[in-house]
mmCIF file with all atom_site columns, C-alpha atoms in Angstrom:
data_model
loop_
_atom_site.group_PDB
_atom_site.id
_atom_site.type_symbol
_atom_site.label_atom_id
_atom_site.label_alt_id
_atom_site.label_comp_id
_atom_site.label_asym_id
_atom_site.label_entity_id
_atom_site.label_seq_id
_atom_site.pdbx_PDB_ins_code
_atom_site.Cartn_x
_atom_site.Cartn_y
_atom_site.Cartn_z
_atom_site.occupancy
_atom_site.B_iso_or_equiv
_atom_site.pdbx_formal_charge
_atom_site.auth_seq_id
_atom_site.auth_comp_id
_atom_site.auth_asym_id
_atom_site.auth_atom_id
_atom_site.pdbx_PDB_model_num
ATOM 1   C CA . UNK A 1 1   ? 9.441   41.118  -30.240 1.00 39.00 ? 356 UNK A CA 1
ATOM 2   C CA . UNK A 1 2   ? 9.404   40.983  -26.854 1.00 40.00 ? 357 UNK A CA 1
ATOM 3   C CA . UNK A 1 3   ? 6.078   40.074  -26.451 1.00 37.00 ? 358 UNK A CA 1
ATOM 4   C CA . UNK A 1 4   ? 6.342   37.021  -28.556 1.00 32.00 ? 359 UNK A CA 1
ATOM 5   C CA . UNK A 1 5   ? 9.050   35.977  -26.913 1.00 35.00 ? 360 UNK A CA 1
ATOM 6   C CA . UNK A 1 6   ? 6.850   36.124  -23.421 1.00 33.00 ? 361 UNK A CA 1
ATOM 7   C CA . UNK A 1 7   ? 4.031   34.294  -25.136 1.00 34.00 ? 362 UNK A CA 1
ATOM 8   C CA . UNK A 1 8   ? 6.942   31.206  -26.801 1.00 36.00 ? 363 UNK A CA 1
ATOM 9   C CA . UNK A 1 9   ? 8.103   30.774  -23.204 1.00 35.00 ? 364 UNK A CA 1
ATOM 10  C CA . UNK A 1 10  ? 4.847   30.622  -22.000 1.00 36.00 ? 365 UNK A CA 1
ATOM 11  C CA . UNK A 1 11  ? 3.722   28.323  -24.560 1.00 38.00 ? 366 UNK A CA 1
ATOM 12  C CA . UNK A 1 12  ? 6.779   26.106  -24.065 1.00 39.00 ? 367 UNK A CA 1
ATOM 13  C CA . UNK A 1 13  ? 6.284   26.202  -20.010 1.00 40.00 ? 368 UNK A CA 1
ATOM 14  C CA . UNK A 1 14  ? 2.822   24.997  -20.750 1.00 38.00 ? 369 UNK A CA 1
ATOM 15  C CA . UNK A 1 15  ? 3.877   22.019  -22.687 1.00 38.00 ? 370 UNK A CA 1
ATOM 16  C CA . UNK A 1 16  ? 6.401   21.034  -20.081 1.00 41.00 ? 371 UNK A CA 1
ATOM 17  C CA . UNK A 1 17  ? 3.606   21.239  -17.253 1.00 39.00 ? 372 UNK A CA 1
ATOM 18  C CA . UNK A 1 18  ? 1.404   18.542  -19.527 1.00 42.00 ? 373 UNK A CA 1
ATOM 19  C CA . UNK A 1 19  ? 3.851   16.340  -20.151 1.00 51.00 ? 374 UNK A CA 1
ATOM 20  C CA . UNK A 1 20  ? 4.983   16.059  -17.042 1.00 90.00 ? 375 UNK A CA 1
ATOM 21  C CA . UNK A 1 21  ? 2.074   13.325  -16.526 1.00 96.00 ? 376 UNK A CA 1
ATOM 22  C CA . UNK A 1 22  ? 2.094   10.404  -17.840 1.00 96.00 ? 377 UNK A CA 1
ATOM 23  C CA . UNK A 1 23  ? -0.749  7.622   -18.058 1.00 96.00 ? 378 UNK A CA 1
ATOM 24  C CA . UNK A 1 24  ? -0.406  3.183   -18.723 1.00 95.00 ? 379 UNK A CA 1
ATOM 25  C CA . UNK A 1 25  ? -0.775  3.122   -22.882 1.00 92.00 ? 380 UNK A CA 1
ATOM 26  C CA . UNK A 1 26  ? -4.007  1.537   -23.791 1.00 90.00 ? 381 UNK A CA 1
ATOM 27  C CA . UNK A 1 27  ? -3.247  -2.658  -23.404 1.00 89.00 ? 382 UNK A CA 1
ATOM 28  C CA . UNK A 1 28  ? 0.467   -1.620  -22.685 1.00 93.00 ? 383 UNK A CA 1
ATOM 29  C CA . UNK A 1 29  ? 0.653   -2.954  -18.757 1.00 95.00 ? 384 UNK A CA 1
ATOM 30  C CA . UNK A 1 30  ? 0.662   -6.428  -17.705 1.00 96.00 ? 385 UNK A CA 1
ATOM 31  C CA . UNK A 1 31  ? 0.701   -7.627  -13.989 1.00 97.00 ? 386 UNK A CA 1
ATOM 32  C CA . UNK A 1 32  ? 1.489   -11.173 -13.456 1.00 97.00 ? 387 UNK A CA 1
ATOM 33  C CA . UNK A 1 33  ? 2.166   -13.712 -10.554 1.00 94.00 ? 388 UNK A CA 1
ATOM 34  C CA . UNK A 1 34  ? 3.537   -17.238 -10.066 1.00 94.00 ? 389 UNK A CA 1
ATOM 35  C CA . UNK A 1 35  ? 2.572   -19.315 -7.254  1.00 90.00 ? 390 UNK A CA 1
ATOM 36  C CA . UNK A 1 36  ? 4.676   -22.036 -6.947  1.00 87.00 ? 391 UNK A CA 1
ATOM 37  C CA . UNK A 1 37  ? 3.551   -24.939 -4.886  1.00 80.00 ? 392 UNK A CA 1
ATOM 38  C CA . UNK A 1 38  ? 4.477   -28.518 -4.441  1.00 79.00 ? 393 UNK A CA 1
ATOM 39  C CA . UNK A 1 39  ? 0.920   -29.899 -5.935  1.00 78.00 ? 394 UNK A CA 1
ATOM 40  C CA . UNK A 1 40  ? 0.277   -27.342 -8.652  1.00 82.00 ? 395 UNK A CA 1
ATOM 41  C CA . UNK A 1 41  ? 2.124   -24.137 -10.303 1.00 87.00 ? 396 UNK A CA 1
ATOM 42  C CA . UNK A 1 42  ? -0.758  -21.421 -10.583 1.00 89.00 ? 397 UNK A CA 1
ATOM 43  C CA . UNK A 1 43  ? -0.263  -18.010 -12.662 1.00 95.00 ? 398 UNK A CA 1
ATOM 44  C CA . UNK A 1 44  ? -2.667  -15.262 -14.181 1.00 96.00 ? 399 UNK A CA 1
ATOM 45  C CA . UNK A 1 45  ? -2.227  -12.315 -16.052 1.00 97.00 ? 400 UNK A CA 1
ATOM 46  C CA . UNK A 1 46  ? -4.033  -8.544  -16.078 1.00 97.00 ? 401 UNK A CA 1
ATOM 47  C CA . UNK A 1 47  ? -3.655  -6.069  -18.789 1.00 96.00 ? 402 UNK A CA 1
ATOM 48  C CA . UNK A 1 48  ? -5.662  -3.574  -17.736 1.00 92.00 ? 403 UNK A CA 1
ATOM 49  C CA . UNK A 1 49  ? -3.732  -1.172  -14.525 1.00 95.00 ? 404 UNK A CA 1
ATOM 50  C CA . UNK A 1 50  ? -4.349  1.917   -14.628 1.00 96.00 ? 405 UNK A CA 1
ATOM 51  C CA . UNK A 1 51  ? -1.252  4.331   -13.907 1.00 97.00 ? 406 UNK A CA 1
ATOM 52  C CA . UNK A 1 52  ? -1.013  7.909   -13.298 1.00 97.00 ? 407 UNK A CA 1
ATOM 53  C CA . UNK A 1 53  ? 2.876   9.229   -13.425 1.00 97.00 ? 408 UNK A CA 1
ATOM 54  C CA . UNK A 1 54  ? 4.088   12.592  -12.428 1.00 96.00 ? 409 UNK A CA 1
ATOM 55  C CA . UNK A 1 55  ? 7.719   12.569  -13.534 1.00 94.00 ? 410 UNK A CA 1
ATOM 56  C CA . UNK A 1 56  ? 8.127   16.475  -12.214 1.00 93.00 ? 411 UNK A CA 1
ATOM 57  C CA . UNK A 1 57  ? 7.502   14.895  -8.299  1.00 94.00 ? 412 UNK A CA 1
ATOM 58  C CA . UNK A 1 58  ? 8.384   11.164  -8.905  1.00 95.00 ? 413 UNK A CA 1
ATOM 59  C CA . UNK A 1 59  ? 4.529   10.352  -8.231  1.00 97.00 ? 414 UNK A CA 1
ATOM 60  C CA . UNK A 1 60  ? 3.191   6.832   -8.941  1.00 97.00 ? 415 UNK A CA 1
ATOM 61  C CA . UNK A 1 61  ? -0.681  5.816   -8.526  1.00 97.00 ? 416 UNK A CA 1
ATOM 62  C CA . UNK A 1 62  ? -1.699  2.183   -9.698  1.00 97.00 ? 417 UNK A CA 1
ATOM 63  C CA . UNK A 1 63  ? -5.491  1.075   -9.539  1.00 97.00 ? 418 UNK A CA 1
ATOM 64  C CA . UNK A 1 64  ? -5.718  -3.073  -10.448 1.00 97.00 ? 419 UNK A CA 1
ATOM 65  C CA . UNK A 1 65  ? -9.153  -4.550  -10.710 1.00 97.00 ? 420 UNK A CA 1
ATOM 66  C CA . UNK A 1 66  ? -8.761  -7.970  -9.153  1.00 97.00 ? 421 UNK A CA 1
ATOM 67  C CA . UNK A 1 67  ? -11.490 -9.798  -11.395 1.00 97.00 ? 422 UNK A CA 1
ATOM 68  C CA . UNK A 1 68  ? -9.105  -8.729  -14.442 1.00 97.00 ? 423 UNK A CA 1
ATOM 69  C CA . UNK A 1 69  ? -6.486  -11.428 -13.883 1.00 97.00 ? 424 UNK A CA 1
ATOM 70  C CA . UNK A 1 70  ? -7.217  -14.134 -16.027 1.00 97.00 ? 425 UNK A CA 1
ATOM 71  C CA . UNK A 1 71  ? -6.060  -17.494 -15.511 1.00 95.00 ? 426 UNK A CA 1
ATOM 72  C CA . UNK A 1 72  ? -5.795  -20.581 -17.716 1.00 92.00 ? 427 UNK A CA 1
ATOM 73  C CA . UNK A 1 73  ? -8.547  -22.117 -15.702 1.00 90.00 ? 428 UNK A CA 1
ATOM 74  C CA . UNK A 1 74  ? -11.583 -21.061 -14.913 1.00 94.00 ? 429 UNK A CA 1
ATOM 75  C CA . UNK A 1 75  ? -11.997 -22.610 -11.771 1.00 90.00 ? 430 UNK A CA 1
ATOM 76  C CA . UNK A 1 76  ? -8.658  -21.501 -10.619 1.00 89.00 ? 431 UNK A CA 1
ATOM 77  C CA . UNK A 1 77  ? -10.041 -18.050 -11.594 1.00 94.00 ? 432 UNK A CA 1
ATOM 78  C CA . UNK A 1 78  ? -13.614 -18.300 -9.444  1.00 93.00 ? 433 UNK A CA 1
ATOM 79  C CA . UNK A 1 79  ? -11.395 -19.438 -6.459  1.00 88.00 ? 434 UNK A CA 1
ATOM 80  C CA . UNK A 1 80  ? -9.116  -16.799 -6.779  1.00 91.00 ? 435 UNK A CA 1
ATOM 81  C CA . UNK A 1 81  ? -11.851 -14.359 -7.368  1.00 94.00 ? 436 UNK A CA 1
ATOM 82  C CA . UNK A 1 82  ? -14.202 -15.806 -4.386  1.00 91.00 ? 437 UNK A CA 1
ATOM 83  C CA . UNK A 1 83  ? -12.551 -17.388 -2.024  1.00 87.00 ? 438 UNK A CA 1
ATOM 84  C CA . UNK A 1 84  ? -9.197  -15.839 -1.565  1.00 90.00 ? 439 UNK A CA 1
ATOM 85  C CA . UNK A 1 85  ? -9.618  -11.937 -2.778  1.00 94.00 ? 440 UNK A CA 1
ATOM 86  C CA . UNK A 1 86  ? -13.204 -11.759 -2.542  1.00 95.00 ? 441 UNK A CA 1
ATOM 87  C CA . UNK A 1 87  ? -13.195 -9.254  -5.324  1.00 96.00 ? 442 UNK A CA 1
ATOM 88  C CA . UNK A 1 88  ? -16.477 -8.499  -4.541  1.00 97.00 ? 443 UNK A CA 1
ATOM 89  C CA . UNK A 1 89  ? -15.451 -7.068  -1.254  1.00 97.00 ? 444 UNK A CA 1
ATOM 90  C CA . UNK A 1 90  ? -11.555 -5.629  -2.266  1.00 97.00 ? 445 UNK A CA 1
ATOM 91  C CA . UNK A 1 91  ? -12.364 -5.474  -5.671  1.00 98.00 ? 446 UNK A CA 1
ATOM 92  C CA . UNK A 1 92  ? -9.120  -3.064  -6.461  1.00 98.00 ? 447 UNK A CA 1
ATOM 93  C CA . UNK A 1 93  ? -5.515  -3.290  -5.313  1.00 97.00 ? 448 UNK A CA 1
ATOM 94  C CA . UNK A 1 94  ? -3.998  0.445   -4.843  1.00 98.00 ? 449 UNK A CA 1
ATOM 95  C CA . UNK A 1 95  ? -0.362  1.789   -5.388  1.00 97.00 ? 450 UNK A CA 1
ATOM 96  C CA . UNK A 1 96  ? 0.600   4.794   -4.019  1.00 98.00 ? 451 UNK A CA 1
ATOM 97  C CA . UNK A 1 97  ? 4.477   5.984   -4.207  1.00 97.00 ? 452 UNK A CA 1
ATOM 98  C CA . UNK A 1 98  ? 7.337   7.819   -5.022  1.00 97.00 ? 453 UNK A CA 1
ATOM 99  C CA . UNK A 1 99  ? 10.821  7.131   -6.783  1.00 96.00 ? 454 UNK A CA 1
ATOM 100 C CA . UNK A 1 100 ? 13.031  7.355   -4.229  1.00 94.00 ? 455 UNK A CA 1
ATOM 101 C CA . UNK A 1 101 ? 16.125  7.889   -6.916  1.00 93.00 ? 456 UNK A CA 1
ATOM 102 C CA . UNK A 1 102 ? 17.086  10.692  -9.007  1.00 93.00 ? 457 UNK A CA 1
ATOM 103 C CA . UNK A 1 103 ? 16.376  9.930   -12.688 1.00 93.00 ? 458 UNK A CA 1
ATOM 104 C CA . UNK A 1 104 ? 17.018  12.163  -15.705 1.00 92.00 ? 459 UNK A CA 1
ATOM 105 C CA . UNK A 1 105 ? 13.840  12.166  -17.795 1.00 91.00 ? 460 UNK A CA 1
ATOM 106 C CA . UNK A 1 106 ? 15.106  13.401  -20.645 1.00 89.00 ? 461 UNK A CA 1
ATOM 107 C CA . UNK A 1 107 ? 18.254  10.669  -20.610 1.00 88.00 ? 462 UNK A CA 1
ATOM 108 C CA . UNK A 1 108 ? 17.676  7.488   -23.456 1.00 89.00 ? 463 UNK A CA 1
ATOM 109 C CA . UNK A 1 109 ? 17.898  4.201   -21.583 1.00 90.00 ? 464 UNK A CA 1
ATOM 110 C CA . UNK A 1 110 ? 17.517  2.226   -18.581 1.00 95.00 ? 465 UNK A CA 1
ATOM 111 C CA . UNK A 1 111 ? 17.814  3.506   -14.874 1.00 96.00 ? 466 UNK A CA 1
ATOM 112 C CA . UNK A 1 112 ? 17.256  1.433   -11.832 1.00 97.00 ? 467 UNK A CA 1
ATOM 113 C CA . UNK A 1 113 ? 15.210  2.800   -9.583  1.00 97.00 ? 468 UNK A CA 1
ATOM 114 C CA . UNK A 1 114 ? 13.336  2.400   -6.067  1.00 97.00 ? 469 UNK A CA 1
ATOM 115 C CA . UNK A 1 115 ? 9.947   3.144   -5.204  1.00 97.00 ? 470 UNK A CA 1
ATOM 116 C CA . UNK A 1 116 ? 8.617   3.149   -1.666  1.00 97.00 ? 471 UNK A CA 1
ATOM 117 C CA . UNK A 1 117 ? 4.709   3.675   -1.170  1.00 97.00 ? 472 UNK A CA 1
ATOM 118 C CA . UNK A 1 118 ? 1.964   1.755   0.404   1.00 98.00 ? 473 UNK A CA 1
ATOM 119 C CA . UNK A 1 119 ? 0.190   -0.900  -1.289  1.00 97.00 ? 474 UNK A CA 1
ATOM 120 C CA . UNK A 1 120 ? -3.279  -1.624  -0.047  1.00 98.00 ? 475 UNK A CA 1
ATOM 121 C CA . UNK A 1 121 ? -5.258  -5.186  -1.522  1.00 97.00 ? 476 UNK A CA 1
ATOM 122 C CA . UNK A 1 122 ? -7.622  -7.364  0.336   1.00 97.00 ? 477 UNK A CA 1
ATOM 123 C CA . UNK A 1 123 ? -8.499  -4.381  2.700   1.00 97.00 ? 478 UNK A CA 1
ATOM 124 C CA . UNK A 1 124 ? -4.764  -4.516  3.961   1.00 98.00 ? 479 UNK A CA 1
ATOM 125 C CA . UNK A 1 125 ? -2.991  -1.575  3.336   1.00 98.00 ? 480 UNK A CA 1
ATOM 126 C CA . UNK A 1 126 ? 1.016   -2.442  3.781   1.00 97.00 ? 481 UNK A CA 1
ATOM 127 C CA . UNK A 1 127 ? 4.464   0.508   2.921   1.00 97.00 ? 482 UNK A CA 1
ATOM 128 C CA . UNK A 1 128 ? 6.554   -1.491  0.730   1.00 97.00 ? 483 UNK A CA 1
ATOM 129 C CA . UNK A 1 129 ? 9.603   -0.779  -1.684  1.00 97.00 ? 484 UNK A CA 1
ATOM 130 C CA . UNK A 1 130 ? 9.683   -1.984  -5.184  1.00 96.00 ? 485 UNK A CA 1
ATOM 131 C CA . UNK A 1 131 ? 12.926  -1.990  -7.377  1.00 97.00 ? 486 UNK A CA 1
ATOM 132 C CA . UNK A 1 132 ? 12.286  -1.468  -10.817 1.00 96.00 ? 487 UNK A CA 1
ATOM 133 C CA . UNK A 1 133 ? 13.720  0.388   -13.693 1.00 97.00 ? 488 UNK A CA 1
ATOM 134 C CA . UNK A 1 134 ? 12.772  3.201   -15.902 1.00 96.00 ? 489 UNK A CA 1
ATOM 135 C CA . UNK A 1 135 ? 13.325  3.378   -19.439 1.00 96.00 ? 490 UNK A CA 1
ATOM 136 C CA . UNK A 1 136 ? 12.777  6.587   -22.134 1.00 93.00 ? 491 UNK A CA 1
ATOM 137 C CA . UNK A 1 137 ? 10.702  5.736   -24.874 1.00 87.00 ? 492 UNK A CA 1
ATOM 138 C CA . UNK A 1 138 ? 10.193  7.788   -27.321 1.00 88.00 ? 493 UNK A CA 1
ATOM 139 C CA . UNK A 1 139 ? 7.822   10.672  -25.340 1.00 91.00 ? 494 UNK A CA 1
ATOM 140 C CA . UNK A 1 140 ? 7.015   8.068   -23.050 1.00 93.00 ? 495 UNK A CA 1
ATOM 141 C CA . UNK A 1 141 ? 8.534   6.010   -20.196 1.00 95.00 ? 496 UNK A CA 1
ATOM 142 C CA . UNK A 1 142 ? 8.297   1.871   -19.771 1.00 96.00 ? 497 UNK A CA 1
ATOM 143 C CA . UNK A 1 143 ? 8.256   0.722   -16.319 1.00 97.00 ? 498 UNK A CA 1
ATOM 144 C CA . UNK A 1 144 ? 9.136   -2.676  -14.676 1.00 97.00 ? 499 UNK A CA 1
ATOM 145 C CA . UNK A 1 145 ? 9.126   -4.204  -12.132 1.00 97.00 ? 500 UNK A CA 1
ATOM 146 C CA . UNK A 1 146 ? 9.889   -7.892  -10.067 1.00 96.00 ? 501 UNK A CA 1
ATOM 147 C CA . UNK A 1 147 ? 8.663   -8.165  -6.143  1.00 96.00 ? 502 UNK A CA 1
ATOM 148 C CA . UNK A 1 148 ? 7.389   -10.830 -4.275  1.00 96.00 ? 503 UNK A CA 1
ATOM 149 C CA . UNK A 1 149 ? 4.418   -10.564 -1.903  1.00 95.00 ? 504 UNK A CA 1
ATOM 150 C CA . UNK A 1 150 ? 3.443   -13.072 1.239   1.00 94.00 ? 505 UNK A CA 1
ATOM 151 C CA . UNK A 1 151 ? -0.160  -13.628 1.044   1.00 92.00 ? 506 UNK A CA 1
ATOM 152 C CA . UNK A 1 152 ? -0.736  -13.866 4.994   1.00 92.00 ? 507 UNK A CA 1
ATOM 153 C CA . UNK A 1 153 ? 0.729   -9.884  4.564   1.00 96.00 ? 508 UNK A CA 1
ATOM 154 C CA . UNK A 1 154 ? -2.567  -9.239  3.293   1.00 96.00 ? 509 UNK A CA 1
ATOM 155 C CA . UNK A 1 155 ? -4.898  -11.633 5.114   1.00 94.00 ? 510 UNK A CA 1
ATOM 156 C CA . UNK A 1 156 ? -5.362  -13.484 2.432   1.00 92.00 ? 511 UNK A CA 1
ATOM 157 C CA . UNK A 1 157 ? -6.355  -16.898 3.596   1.00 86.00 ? 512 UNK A CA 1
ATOM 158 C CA . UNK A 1 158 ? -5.697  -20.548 2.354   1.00 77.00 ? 513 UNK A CA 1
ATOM 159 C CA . UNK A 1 159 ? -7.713  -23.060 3.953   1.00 71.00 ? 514 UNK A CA 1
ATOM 160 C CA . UNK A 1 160 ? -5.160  -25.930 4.931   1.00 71.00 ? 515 UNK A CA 1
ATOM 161 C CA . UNK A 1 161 ? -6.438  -28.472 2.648   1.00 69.00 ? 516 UNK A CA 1
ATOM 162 C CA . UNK A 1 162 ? -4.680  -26.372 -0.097  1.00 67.00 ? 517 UNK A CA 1
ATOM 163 C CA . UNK A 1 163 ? -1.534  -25.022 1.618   1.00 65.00 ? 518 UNK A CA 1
ATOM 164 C CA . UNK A 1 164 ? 0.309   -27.698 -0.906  1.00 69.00 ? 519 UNK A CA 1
ATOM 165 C CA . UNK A 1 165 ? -1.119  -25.946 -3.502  1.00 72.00 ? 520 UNK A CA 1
ATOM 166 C CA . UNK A 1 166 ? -0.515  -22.130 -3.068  1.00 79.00 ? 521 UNK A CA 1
ATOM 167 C CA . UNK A 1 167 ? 2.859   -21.086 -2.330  1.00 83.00 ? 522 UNK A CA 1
ATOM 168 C CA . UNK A 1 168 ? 3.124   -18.141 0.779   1.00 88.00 ? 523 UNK A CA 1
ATOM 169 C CA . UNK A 1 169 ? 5.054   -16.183 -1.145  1.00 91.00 ? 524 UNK A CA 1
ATOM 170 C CA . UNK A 1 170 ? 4.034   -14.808 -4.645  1.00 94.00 ? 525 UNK A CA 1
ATOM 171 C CA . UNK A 1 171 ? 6.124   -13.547 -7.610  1.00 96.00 ? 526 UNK A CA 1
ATOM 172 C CA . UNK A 1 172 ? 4.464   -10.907 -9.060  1.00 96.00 ? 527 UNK A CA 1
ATOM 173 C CA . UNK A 1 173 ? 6.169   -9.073  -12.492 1.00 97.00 ? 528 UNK A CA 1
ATOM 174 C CA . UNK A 1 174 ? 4.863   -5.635  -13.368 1.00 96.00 ? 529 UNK A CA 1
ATOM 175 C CA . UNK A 1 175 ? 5.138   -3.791  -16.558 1.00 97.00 ? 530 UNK A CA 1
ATOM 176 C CA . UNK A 1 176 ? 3.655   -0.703  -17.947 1.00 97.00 ? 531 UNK A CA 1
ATOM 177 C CA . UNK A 1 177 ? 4.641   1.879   -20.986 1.00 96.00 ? 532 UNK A CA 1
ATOM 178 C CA . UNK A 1 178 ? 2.957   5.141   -20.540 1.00 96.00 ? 533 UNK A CA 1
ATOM 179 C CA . UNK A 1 179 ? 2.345   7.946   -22.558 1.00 96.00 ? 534 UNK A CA 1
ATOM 180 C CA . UNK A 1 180 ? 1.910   11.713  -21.999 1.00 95.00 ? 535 UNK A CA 1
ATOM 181 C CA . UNK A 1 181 ? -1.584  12.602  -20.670 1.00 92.00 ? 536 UNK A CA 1
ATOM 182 C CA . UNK A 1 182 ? -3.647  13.493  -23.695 1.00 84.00 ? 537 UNK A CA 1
ATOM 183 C CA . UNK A 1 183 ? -7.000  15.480  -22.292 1.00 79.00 ? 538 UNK A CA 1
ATOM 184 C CA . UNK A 1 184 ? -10.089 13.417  -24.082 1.00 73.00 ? 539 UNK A CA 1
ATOM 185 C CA . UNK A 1 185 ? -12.357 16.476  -25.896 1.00 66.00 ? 540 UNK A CA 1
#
């Protein structure tokens, strides 16, 4: 008896240990931004982040490929693409952080939450703070988030013929559910 009592809490440890990471859902994150400028209102969308979560430590990775915002334009896309991110020399943006807040992971609903960490994009790596919530769902987590970055953080540069046309600061909306980390066989 005692012995399968050692093995159950070992068993039960070991399920605690793997579900204590948590990766983005397959198509379930979306990154946006909205630049709002006096000539033109420009926005794009990318569903593919990938996320790495460690609810034990608070841990929080993001990896965004740049080419995978889509726009409603293609032209608005290429100049994105070339002449602003040149995604063929940054071709990722990179998240690294922590929840700074103590959140019950096993509590149904919404916490706020801060997360401090460096974000590096357009070879500028920059510590920033993000205020978000978390939310329990089902054996998995949604995440959200609102910020706004200033492209000249980044050296991302607009050539003054179109400084009436990108705005200097950039809403960006984050969201992301995530699922425990299933090992691929």
């Amino acid at each position: 008896m005692k012995k399968l009592f050692v093995a159950c809490a070992l068993f039960v440890g070991v399920s605690a240990v793997k579900a204590q990471i948590y990766t983005a859902k397959e198509g379930g994150t979306s990154i946006s931004f909205f630049s709002e400028a006096p000539l033109e209102n420009i926005e794009a969308v990318n569903k593919g982040a990938m996320i790495v979560f460690k609810s034990s430590t608070g841990d929080l990775q993001m990896s965004v490929s740049i080419q995978n915002f889509k726009f409603k334009n293609a032209l608005m896309e290429e100049h994105f693409n070339e002449n602003y991110m040149e995604s063929d020399k940054y071709p990722k943006a990179i998240f690294k952080g922590r929840i700074n807040d103590p959140v019950d992971y096993n509590k149904d609903g919404e916490q706020k939450v801060t997360v401090a960490g460096k974000l590096e994009m357009h070879g500028v790596t920059k510590e920033v703070t993000l205020t978000g919530s978390i939310v329990k769902e089902g054996a998995g987590f949604k995440l959200s988030s609102k910020t706004k970055i200033k492209v000249s953080d980044y050296n991302i540069k607009v050539p003054s013929m179109y400084v009436k046309n990108i705005a200097e600061v950039v809403d960006v909306t984050f969201s992301a559910v995530l699922e425990p980390f299933q090992k691929k066989s």
